[in-house]
């Protein structure tokens, strides 16, 4: 399993998550499914949690619907979600697992002292018991 | 028959169908008909106690069923039920 991002997309993800620090934030990945998966668009979303924003994020149904609509309009797939773990390792938590969707790529970024330091990607297994790591490949943009 | 709109992450379990028609008189019956038709969906929609997982939101004609009669909300022939996940997590 491989997820392909451009350097600019990775920077856009990091920037959005660093701006939200010390709170968590998130967004969607839109693109082309397959092996590998190609991300074509990053959609930053505001954390909708009213509380515990330092260690929880929530994307509300209407924001989800908007992302689905955009993906359909642009003939892309909704490939997954990115979110931050402020001052925390970028390994999925039990809470991440409980709320995870199958199929989605979950990009998790460690943001330490306001700076994105490490990025990894995961997919939920079929039994919903664990996440399997997905390789992130960074490609240079074609001019 | 009422139609259920399937979100992207669950379409793998509905043979890539974005929309499934079911024979049902209520939202609860529609969900039961959906998992009867596509059993592999069940663990992703229901927990071990047979309750809908907390991230499952159901919108009937774009209104949240929580603001209607919940799972007992009646369905008409031409109704559209949208299955929309809340996306959440954290460290």
PDB file of C-alpha atoms in Angstrom:
ATOM      1  CA  UNK A   1       0.000   0.000   0.000  1.00  0.00           C
ATOM      2  CA  UNK A   2       1.489   3.293  -1.105  1.00  0.00           C
ATOM      3  CA  UNK A   3       0.143   6.838  -0.969  1.00  0.00           C
ATOM      4  CA  UNK A   4       1.762   9.341  -3.300  1.00  0.00           C
ATOM      5  CA  UNK A   5       1.875  12.998  -2.305  1.00  0.00           C
ATOM      6  CA  UNK A   6       3.694  15.917  -3.866  1.00  0.00           C
ATOM      7  CA  UNK A   7       6.056  18.007  -1.759  1.00  0.00           C
ATOM      8  CA  UNK A   8       3.633  20.946  -2.075  1.00  0.00           C
ATOM      9  CA  UNK A   9       0.715  18.846  -0.805  1.00  0.00           C
ATOM     10  CA  UNK A  10       2.770  17.640   2.146  1.00  0.00           C
ATOM     11  CA  UNK A  11       3.711  21.236   2.954  1.00  0.00           C
ATOM     12  CA  UNK A  12       0.048  22.290   2.739  1.00  0.00           C
ATOM     13  CA  UNK A  13      -0.906  19.536   5.187  1.00  0.00           C
ATOM     14  CA  UNK A  14       1.877  20.518   7.584  1.00  0.00           C
ATOM     15  CA  UNK A  15       0.998  24.218   7.377  1.00  0.00           C
ATOM     16  CA  UNK A  16      -2.673  23.608   8.183  1.00  0.00           C
ATOM     17  CA  UNK A  17      -1.820  21.398  11.155  1.00  0.00           C
ATOM     18  CA  UNK A  18       0.916  23.708  12.476  1.00  0.00           C
ATOM     19  CA  UNK A  19      -1.502  26.661  12.392  1.00  0.00           C
ATOM     20  CA  UNK A  20      -3.913  24.764  14.636  1.00  0.00           C
ATOM     21  CA  UNK A  21      -1.231  23.817  17.183  1.00  0.00           C
ATOM     22  CA  UNK A  22      -1.548  23.148  20.139  1.00  0.00           C
ATOM     23  CA  UNK A  23      -4.949  21.917  19.032  1.00  0.00           C
ATOM     24  CA  UNK A  24      -5.596  19.059  16.650  1.00  0.00           C
ATOM     25  CA  UNK A  25      -6.790  19.672  13.150  1.00  0.00           C
ATOM     26  CA  UNK A  26      -7.616  17.625  10.103  1.00  0.00           C
ATOM     27  CA  UNK A  27      -8.615  17.529   6.460  1.00  0.00           C
ATOM     28  CA  UNK A  28      -9.401  15.296   3.516  1.00  0.00           C
ATOM     29  CA  UNK A  29      -7.280  13.729   0.788  1.00  0.00           C
ATOM     30  CA  UNK A  30      -8.869  13.583  -2.668  1.00  0.00           C
ATOM     31  CA  UNK A  31      -7.370  11.786  -5.620  1.00  0.00           C
ATOM     32  CA  UNK A  32      -7.137   8.571  -7.582  1.00  0.00           C
ATOM     33  CA  UNK A  33      -7.513   5.194  -5.955  1.00  0.00           C
ATOM     34  CA  UNK A  34      -5.370   2.234  -6.988  1.00  0.00           C
ATOM     35  CA  UNK A  35      -1.982   0.858  -6.105  1.00  0.00           C
ATOM     36  CA  UNK A  36      -0.444   3.301  -5.556  1.00  0.00           C
ATOM     37  CA  UNK A  37      -2.966   5.955  -4.542  1.00  0.00           C
ATOM     38  CA  UNK A  38      -2.325   9.420  -5.938  1.00  0.00           C
ATOM     39  CA  UNK A  39      -3.407  12.457  -3.928  1.00  0.00           C
ATOM     40  CA  UNK A  40      -4.542  15.254  -6.213  1.00  0.00           C
ATOM     41  CA  UNK A  41      -6.156  17.689  -3.803  1.00  0.00           C
ATOM     42  CA  UNK A  42      -5.886  18.581  -0.122  1.00  0.00           C
ATOM     43  CA  UNK A  43      -9.009  19.876   1.616  1.00  0.00           C
ATOM     44  CA  UNK A  44      -8.250  21.409   5.045  1.00  0.00           C
ATOM     45  CA  UNK A  45     -11.159  21.283   7.528  1.00  0.00           C
ATOM     46  CA  UNK A  46     -11.682  23.120  10.811  1.00  0.00           C
ATOM     47  CA  UNK A  47     -11.835  20.941  13.928  1.00  0.00           C
ATOM     48  CA  UNK A  48     -15.496  20.874  15.014  1.00  0.00           C
ATOM     49  CA  UNK A  49     -14.859  19.564  18.522  1.00  0.00           C
ATOM     50  CA  UNK A  50     -16.242  21.938  21.181  1.00  0.00           C
ATOM     51  CA  UNK A  51     -13.906  20.500  23.832  1.00  0.00           C
ATOM     52  CA  UNK A  52     -10.676  18.473  24.199  1.00  0.00           C
ATOM     53  CA  UNK A  53      -9.356  20.049  21.027  1.00  0.00           C
ATOM     54  CA  UNK A  54      -5.758  19.389  22.117  1.00  0.00           C
ATOM     55  CA  UNK A  55      -6.229  15.623  21.670  1.00  0.00           C
ATOM     56  CA  UNK A  56      -9.406  15.163  19.628  1.00  0.00           C
ATOM     57  CA  UNK A  57     -10.686  16.215  16.227  1.00  0.00           C
ATOM     58  CA  UNK A  58     -14.088  15.937  14.623  1.00  0.00           C
ATOM     59  CA  UNK A  59     -15.257  16.484  11.061  1.00  0.00           C
ATOM     60  CA  UNK A  60     -18.989  17.008  10.956  1.00  0.00           C
ATOM     61  CA  UNK A  61     -21.313  15.263   8.517  1.00  0.00           C
ATOM     62  CA  UNK A  62     -21.924  18.375   6.410  1.00  0.00           C
ATOM     63  CA  UNK A  63     -18.173  18.906   5.935  1.00  0.00           C
ATOM     64  CA  UNK A  64     -17.914  15.257   4.997  1.00  0.00           C
ATOM     65  CA  UNK A  65     -20.710  15.642   2.492  1.00  0.00           C
ATOM     66  CA  UNK A  66     -19.006  18.680   0.968  1.00  0.00           C
ATOM     67  CA  UNK A  67     -15.816  16.632   0.461  1.00  0.00           C
ATOM     68  CA  UNK A  68     -17.777  13.783  -1.177  1.00  0.00           C
ATOM     69  CA  UNK A  69     -19.531  16.278  -3.453  1.00  0.00           C
ATOM     70  CA  UNK A  70     -16.220  17.898  -4.469  1.00  0.00           C
ATOM     71  CA  UNK A  71     -14.624  14.525  -5.179  1.00  0.00           C
ATOM     72  CA  UNK A  72     -17.581  13.511  -7.357  1.00  0.00           C
ATOM     73  CA  UNK A  73     -17.580  16.839  -9.209  1.00  0.00           C
ATOM     74  CA  UNK A  74     -13.852  16.558  -9.928  1.00  0.00           C
ATOM     75  CA  UNK A  75     -14.110  12.855 -10.828  1.00  0.00           C
ATOM     76  CA  UNK A  76     -11.820  11.919  -7.944  1.00  0.00           C
ATOM     77  CA  UNK A  77     -12.165   9.587  -4.977  1.00  0.00           C
ATOM     78  CA  UNK A  78     -12.249  10.578  -1.351  1.00  0.00           C
ATOM     79  CA  UNK A  79      -9.071   8.735  -0.403  1.00  0.00           C
ATOM     80  CA  UNK A  80      -8.696   9.532   3.250  1.00  0.00           C
ATOM     81  CA  UNK A  81      -8.069  11.930   6.075  1.00  0.00           C
ATOM     82  CA  UNK A  82      -5.068  13.689   7.558  1.00  0.00           C
ATOM     83  CA  UNK A  83      -4.845  14.868  11.160  1.00  0.00           C
ATOM     84  CA  UNK A  84      -2.314  15.945  13.752  1.00  0.00           C
ATOM     85  CA  UNK A  85      -1.105  14.468  17.018  1.00  0.00           C
ATOM     86  CA  UNK A  86       0.221  17.540  18.854  1.00  0.00           C
ATOM     87  CA  UNK A  87       3.306  16.672  20.934  1.00  0.00           C
ATOM     88  CA  UNK A  88       2.487  13.024  20.458  1.00  0.00           C
ATOM     89  CA  UNK A  89       3.786  10.157  18.268  1.00  0.00           C
ATOM     90  CA  UNK A  90       2.057   9.702  14.909  1.00  0.00           C
ATOM     91  CA  UNK A  91       0.819   6.231  15.739  1.00  0.00           C
ATOM     92  CA  UNK A  92      -2.970   5.668  15.656  1.00  0.00           C
ATOM     93  CA  UNK A  93      -4.568   5.707  19.081  1.00  0.00           C
ATOM     94  CA  UNK A  94      -7.313   3.409  20.303  1.00  0.00           C
ATOM     95  CA  UNK A  95      -9.702   6.320  19.775  1.00  0.00           C
ATOM     96  CA  UNK A  96      -8.473   6.629  16.166  1.00  0.00           C
ATOM     97  CA  UNK A  97      -9.218   2.934  15.655  1.00  0.00           C
ATOM     98  CA  UNK A  98     -12.709   3.074  17.156  1.00  0.00           C
ATOM     99  CA  UNK A  99     -13.719   5.900  14.820  1.00  0.00           C
ATOM    100  CA  UNK A 100     -11.837   4.761  11.730  1.00  0.00           C
ATOM    101  CA  UNK A 101     -13.425   4.055   8.386  1.00  0.00           C
ATOM    102  CA  UNK A 102     -12.307   1.139   6.239  1.00  0.00           C
ATOM    103  CA  UNK A 103     -10.641   1.966   2.897  1.00  0.00           C
ATOM    104  CA  UNK A 104      -9.435   5.403   4.011  1.00  0.00           C
ATOM    105  CA  UNK A 105      -5.766   6.332   4.195  1.00  0.00           C
ATOM    106  CA  UNK A 106      -5.131   8.022   7.547  1.00  0.00           C
ATOM    107  CA  UNK A 107      -2.175  10.397   7.388  1.00  0.00           C
ATOM    108  CA  UNK A 108      -1.056  11.311  10.912  1.00  0.00           C
ATOM    109  CA  UNK A 109       1.450  14.098  11.548  1.00  0.00           C
ATOM    110  CA  UNK A 110       3.365  14.623  14.771  1.00  0.00           C
ATOM    111  CA  UNK A 111       3.448  18.340  15.530  1.00  0.00           C
ATOM    112  CA  UNK A 112       6.001  19.082  18.231  1.00  0.00           C
ATOM    113  CA  UNK A 113       6.264  22.568  19.689  1.00  0.00           C
ATOM    114  CA  UNK A 114       4.290  23.870  16.734  1.00  0.00           C
ATOM    115  CA  UNK A 115       6.428  22.230  14.058  1.00  0.00           C
ATOM    116  CA  UNK A 116       5.449  19.195  11.966  1.00  0.00           C
ATOM    117  CA  UNK A 117       8.216  16.675  12.579  1.00  0.00           C
ATOM    118  CA  UNK A 118       7.080  13.340  11.205  1.00  0.00           C
ATOM    119  CA  UNK A 119       4.365  12.036   8.874  1.00  0.00           C
ATOM    120  CA  UNK A 120       3.100   8.476   8.579  1.00  0.00           C
ATOM    121  CA  UNK A 121       0.073   6.849   6.978  1.00  0.00           C
ATOM    122  CA  UNK A 122      -2.178   3.990   8.083  1.00  0.00           C
ATOM    123  CA  UNK A 123      -5.159   1.944   6.940  1.00  0.00           C
ATOM    124  CA  UNK A 124      -7.622   0.058   9.115  1.00  0.00           C
ATOM    125  CA  UNK A 125      -7.558  -3.702   8.588  1.00  0.00           C
ATOM    126  CA  UNK A 126     -10.668  -5.632   7.554  1.00  0.00           C
ATOM    127  CA  UNK A 127     -11.389  -6.827  11.102  1.00  0.00           C
ATOM    128  CA  UNK A 128     -11.209  -3.289  12.522  1.00  0.00           C
ATOM    129  CA  UNK A 129      -8.623  -4.654  15.001  1.00  0.00           C
ATOM    130  CA  UNK A 130      -5.520  -2.744  13.946  1.00  0.00           C
ATOM    131  CA  UNK A 131      -4.002  -0.267  11.539  1.00  0.00           C
ATOM    132  CA  UNK A 132      -1.523  -1.349   8.880  1.00  0.00           C
ATOM    133  CA  UNK A 133       1.122   1.137   7.845  1.00  0.00           C
ATOM    134  CA  UNK A 134       0.924   2.521   4.313  1.00  0.00           C
ATOM    135  CA  UNK A 135       4.073   3.832   2.650  1.00  0.00           C
ATOM    136  CA  UNK A 136       4.147   7.537   1.827  1.00  0.00           C
ATOM    137  CA  UNK A 137       6.036   8.397  -1.333  1.00  0.00           C
ATOM    138  CA  UNK A 138       6.839  12.029  -2.065  1.00  0.00           C
ATOM    139  CA  UNK A 139       6.987  12.927  -5.736  1.00  0.00           C
ATOM    140  CA  UNK A 140       8.304  16.076  -7.296  1.00  0.00           C
ATOM    141  CA  UNK A 141       5.675  18.056  -9.155  1.00  0.00           C
ATOM    142  CA  UNK A 142       5.809  18.006 -12.930  1.00  0.00           C
ATOM    143  CA  UNK A 143       6.453  21.526 -14.201  1.00  0.00           C
TER     144      UNK A 143
ATOM    145  CA  UNK B   1     -38.318   1.879  -3.059  1.00  0.00           C
ATOM    146  CA  UNK B   2     -36.248   4.062  -0.686  1.00  0.00           C
ATOM    147  CA  UNK B   3     -32.638   4.627  -1.709  1.00  0.00           C
ATOM    148  CA  UNK B   4     -29.608   4.618   0.594  1.00  0.00           C
ATOM    149  CA  UNK B   5     -26.597   6.699  -0.459  1.00  0.00           C
ATOM    150  CA  UNK B   6     -23.361   4.907   0.422  1.00  0.00           C
ATOM    151  CA  UNK B   7     -20.245   6.924   1.393  1.00  0.00           C
ATOM    152  CA  UNK B   8     -16.955   6.248  -0.402  1.00  0.00           C
ATOM    153  CA  UNK B   9     -15.251   4.148   2.326  1.00  0.00           C
ATOM    154  CA  UNK B  10     -18.146   1.678   2.426  1.00  0.00           C
ATOM    155  CA  UNK B  11     -18.604   1.228  -1.331  1.00  0.00           C
ATOM    156  CA  UNK B  12     -16.026  -1.560  -1.373  1.00  0.00           C
ATOM    157  CA  UNK B  13     -18.670  -3.620   0.468  1.00  0.00           C
ATOM    158  CA  UNK B  14     -21.535  -2.709  -1.894  1.00  0.00           C
ATOM    159  CA  UNK B  15     -19.817  -3.760  -5.123  1.00  0.00           C
ATOM    160  CA  UNK B  16     -18.867  -0.087  -5.645  1.00  0.00           C
ATOM    161  CA  UNK B  17     -22.534   0.935  -5.704  1.00  0.00           C
ATOM    162  CA  UNK B  18     -22.975   4.524  -4.482  1.00  0.00           C
ATOM    163  CA  UNK B  19     -26.695   3.962  -4.087  1.00  0.00           C
ATOM    164  CA  UNK B  20     -28.639   0.926  -2.914  1.00  0.00           C
ATOM    165  CA  UNK B  21     -32.414   0.501  -3.003  1.00  0.00           C
ATOM    166  CA  UNK B  22     -34.103  -1.356  -0.168  1.00  0.00           C
ATOM    167  CA  UNK B  23     -37.589  -2.471   0.737  1.00  0.00           C
ATOM    168  CA  UNK B  24     -38.257  -0.828   4.085  1.00  0.00           C
ATOM    169  CA  UNK B  25     -40.902   1.107   5.980  1.00  0.00           C
ATOM    170  CA  UNK B  26     -38.604   2.713   8.540  1.00  0.00           C
ATOM    171  CA  UNK B  27     -34.972   3.809   8.786  1.00  0.00           C
ATOM    172  CA  UNK B  28     -34.202   0.839  11.066  1.00  0.00           C
ATOM    173  CA  UNK B  29     -35.675  -1.568   8.518  1.00  0.00           C
ATOM    174  CA  UNK B  30     -33.691   0.093   5.759  1.00  0.00           C
ATOM    175  CA  UNK B  31     -30.433  -0.402   7.643  1.00  0.00           C
ATOM    176  CA  UNK B  32     -31.297  -4.022   8.375  1.00  0.00           C
ATOM    177  CA  UNK B  33     -32.142  -4.578   4.708  1.00  0.00           C
ATOM    178  CA  UNK B  34     -28.837  -2.984   3.693  1.00  0.00           C
ATOM    179  CA  UNK B  35     -26.694  -5.291   5.852  1.00  0.00           C
ATOM    180  CA  UNK B  36     -28.806  -8.291   4.798  1.00  0.00           C
ATOM    181  CA  UNK B  37     -27.998  -7.434   1.183  1.00  0.00           C
ATOM    182  CA  UNK B  38     -24.325  -6.699   1.910  1.00  0.00           C
ATOM    183  CA  UNK B  39     -23.343  -8.620   5.088  1.00  0.00           C
ATOM    184  CA  UNK B  40     -19.690  -7.490   4.988  1.00  0.00           C
ATOM    185  CA  UNK B  41     -20.926  -3.971   5.788  1.00  0.00           C
ATOM    186  CA  UNK B  42     -22.264  -4.987   9.182  1.00  0.00           C
ATOM    187  CA  UNK B  43     -19.078  -4.750  11.310  1.00  0.00           C
ATOM    188  CA  UNK B  44     -18.437  -1.272   9.938  1.00  0.00           C
ATOM    189  CA  UNK B  45     -21.939  -0.035  10.799  1.00  0.00           C
ATOM    190  CA  UNK B  46     -22.842  -1.944  13.970  1.00  0.00           C
ATOM    191  CA  UNK B  47     -20.837  -2.717  17.103  1.00  0.00           C
ATOM    192  CA  UNK B  48     -20.800  -6.116  18.842  1.00  0.00           C
ATOM    193  CA  UNK B  49     -23.962  -5.232  20.772  1.00  0.00           C
ATOM    194  CA  UNK B  50     -25.919  -4.667  17.585  1.00  0.00           C
ATOM    195  CA  UNK B  51     -25.993  -0.887  18.064  1.00  0.00           C
ATOM    196  CA  UNK B  52     -25.107   1.509  15.261  1.00  0.00           C
ATOM    197  CA  UNK B  53     -21.542   2.725  15.677  1.00  0.00           C
ATOM    198  CA  UNK B  54     -21.302   6.298  16.986  1.00  0.00           C
ATOM    199  CA  UNK B  55     -19.869   7.659  13.737  1.00  0.00           C
ATOM    200  CA  UNK B  56     -22.911   6.576  11.709  1.00  0.00           C
ATOM    201  CA  UNK B  57     -25.155   9.499  10.822  1.00  0.00           C
ATOM    202  CA  UNK B  58     -28.327   9.052   8.819  1.00  0.00           C
ATOM    203  CA  UNK B  59     -29.910  11.917   6.945  1.00  0.00           C
ATOM    204  CA  UNK B  60     -33.362  11.536   5.425  1.00  0.00           C
ATOM    205  CA  UNK B  61     -33.830  13.918   2.526  1.00  0.00           C
ATOM    206  CA  UNK B  62     -30.902  15.894   4.020  1.00  0.00           C
ATOM    207  CA  UNK B  63     -32.431  16.077   7.538  1.00  0.00           C
ATOM    208  CA  UNK B  64     -30.707  14.277  10.412  1.00  0.00           C
ATOM    209  CA  UNK B  65     -32.969  11.462  11.628  1.00  0.00           C
ATOM    210  CA  UNK B  66     -32.072  12.502  15.205  1.00  0.00           C
ATOM    211  CA  UNK B  67     -34.261  15.544  14.561  1.00  0.00           C
ATOM    212  CA  UNK B  68     -37.047  13.329  13.198  1.00  0.00           C
ATOM    213  CA  UNK B  69     -38.071  10.059  14.856  1.00  0.00           C
ATOM    214  CA  UNK B  70     -34.645   8.446  14.938  1.00  0.00           C
ATOM    215  CA  UNK B  71     -34.462   4.901  13.640  1.00  0.00           C
ATOM    216  CA  UNK B  72     -38.254   4.669  13.764  1.00  0.00           C
ATOM    217  CA  UNK B  73     -38.624   7.474  11.204  1.00  0.00           C
ATOM    218  CA  UNK B  74     -40.981   6.204   8.488  1.00  0.00           C
ATOM    219  CA  UNK B  75     -39.742   6.004   4.904  1.00  0.00           C
ATOM    220  CA  UNK B  76     -41.742   6.674   1.766  1.00  0.00           C
ATOM    221  CA  UNK B  77     -41.115   5.079  -1.623  1.00  0.00           C
ATOM    222  CA  UNK B  78     -39.207   8.041  -3.043  1.00  0.00           C
ATOM    223  CA  UNK B  79     -37.141   8.850   0.057  1.00  0.00           C
ATOM    224  CA  UNK B  80     -33.362   9.179   0.010  1.00  0.00           C
ATOM    225  CA  UNK B  81     -31.466   8.111   3.119  1.00  0.00           C
ATOM    226  CA  UNK B  82     -27.867   9.308   3.271  1.00  0.00           C
ATOM    227  CA  UNK B  83     -25.345   7.396   5.320  1.00  0.00           C
ATOM    228  CA  UNK B  84     -22.698   9.904   6.368  1.00  0.00           C
ATOM    229  CA  UNK B  85     -19.834   9.103   8.723  1.00  0.00           C
ATOM    230  CA  UNK B  86     -18.588  11.529  11.327  1.00  0.00           C
ATOM    231  CA  UNK B  87     -14.827  11.531  10.958  1.00  0.00           C
ATOM    232  CA  UNK B  88     -13.006  11.714  14.264  1.00  0.00           C
ATOM    233  CA  UNK B  89      -9.896  10.646  16.099  1.00  0.00           C
ATOM    234  CA  UNK B  90      -7.107  11.945  18.208  1.00  0.00           C
ATOM    235  CA  UNK B  91      -4.027  11.089  20.189  1.00  0.00           C
TER     236      UNK B  91
END
